[in-house]
Coordinates of N, CA and C in Angstrom, one line a residue:
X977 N 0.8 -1.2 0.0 CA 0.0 0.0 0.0 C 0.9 1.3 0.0
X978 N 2.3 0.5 0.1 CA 3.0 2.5 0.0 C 3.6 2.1 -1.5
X979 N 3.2 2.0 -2.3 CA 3.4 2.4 -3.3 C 3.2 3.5 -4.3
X980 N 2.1 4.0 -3.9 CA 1.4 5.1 -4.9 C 0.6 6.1 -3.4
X981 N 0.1 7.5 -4.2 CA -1.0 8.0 -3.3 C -1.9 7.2 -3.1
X982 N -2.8 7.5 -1.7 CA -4.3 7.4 -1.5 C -4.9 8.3 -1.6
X983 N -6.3 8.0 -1.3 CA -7.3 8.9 -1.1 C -7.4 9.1 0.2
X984 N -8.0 10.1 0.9 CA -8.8 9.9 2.1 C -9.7 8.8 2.7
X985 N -10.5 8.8 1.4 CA -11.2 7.4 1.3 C -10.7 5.9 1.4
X986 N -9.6 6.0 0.7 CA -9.1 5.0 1.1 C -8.5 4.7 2.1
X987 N -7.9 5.2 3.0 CA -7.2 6.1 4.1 C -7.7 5.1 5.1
X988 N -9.2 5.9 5.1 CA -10.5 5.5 6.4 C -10.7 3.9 6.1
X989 N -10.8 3.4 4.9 CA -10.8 2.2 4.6 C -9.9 1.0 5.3
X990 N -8.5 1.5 5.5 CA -7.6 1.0 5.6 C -7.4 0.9 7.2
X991 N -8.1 2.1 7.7 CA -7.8 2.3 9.1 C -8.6 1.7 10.5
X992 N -10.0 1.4 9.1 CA -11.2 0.4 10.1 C -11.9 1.6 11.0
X993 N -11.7 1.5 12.0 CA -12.6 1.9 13.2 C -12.3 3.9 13.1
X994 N -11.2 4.2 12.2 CA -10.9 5.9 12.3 C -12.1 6.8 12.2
X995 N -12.4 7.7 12.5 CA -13.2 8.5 12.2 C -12.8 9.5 10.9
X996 N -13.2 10.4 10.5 CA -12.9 11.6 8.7 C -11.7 12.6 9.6
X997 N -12.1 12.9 11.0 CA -11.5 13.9 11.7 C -10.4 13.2 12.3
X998 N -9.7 11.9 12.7 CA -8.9 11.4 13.4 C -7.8 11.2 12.5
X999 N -8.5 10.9 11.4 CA -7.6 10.7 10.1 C -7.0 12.0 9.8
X1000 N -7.8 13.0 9.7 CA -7.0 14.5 9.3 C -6.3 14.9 10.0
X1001 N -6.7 14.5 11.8 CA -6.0 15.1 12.2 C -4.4 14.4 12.7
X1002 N -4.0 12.8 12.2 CA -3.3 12.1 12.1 C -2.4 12.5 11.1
X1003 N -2.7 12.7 9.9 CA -2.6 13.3 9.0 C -1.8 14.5 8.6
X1004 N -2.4 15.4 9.6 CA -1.5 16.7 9.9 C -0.4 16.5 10.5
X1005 N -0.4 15.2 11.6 CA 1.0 15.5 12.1 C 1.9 14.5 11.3
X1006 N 1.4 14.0 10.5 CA 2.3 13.0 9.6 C 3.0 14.0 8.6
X1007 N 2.1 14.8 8.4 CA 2.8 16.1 7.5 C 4.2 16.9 7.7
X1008 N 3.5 17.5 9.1 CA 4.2 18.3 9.7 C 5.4 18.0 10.1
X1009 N 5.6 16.6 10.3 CA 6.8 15.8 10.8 C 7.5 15.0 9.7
X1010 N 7.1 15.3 8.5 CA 8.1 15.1 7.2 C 7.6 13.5 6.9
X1011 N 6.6 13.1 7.2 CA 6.1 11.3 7.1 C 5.5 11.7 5.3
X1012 N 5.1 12.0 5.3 CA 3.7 12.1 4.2 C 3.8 13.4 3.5
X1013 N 3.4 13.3 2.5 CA 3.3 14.4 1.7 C 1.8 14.5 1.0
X1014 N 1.3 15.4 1.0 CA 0.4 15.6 -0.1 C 0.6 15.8 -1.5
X1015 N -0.1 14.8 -2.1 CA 0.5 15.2 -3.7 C -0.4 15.2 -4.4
X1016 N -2.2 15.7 -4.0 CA -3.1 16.2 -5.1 C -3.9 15.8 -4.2
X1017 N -5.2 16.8 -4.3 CA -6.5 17.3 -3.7 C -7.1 15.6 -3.0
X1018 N -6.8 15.5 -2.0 CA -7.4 14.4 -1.5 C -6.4 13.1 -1.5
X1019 N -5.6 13.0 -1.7 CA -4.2 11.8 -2.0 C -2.9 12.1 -0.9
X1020 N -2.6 11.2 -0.9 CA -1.5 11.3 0.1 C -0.7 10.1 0.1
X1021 N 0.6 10.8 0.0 CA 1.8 9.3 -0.3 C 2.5 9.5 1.0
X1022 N 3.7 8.4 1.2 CA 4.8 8.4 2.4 C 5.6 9.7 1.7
X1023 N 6.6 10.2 2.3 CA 7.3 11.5 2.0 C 8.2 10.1 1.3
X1024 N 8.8 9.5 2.3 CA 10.2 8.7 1.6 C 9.9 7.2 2.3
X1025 N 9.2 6.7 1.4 CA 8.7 5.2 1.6 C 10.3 4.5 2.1
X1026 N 11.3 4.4 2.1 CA 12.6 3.7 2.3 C 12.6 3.6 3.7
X1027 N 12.9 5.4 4.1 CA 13.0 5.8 5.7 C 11.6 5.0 6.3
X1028 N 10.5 5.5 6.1 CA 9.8 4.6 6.7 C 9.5 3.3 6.7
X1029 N 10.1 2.2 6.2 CA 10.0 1.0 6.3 C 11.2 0.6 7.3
X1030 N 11.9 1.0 7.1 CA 13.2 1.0 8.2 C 13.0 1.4 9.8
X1031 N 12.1 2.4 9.7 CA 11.7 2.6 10.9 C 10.4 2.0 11.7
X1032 N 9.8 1.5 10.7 CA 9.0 0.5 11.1 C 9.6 -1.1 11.5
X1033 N 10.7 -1.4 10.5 CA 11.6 -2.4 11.4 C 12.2 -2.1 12.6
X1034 N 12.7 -1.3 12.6 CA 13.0 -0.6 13.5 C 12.0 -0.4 15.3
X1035 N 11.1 -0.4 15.0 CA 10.0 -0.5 15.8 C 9.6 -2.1 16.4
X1036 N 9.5 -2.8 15.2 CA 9.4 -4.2 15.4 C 10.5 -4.8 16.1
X1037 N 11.5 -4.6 15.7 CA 13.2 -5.2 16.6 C 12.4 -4.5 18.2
X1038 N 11.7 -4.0 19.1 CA 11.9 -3.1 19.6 C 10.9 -4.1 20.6
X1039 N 9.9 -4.9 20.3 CA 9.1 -5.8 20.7 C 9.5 -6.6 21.1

């Protein structure tokens, strides 16, 4: 799924139980903190899909 943008819609899809608002406001800080990028009206990709897979291993080693 980090291959390309999403939608919003798809987003909430993926997230199950999120609300439109939990998502945006998740969202914002995924932004703000260099995770995610917006790349057209409603879509949203990882900023640098590489760094975040690493840091999600990174997370899992951590369990």
């Amino acid at each position: 799924m980090t291959d390309r943008p999403h939608s919003t819609r798809k987003l909430l899809q993926l997230c199950g139980a999120a609300t439109s608002g939990q998502l945006y406001h998740h969202l914002r800080l995924l932004i703000d903190a260099g995770w995610v990028t917006p790349s057209s009206r409603g879509q949203y990709a990882l900023a640098d899909p590489e760094r975040t897979a690493m840091a999600l291993a990174a997370v899992q080693a951590c369990r």
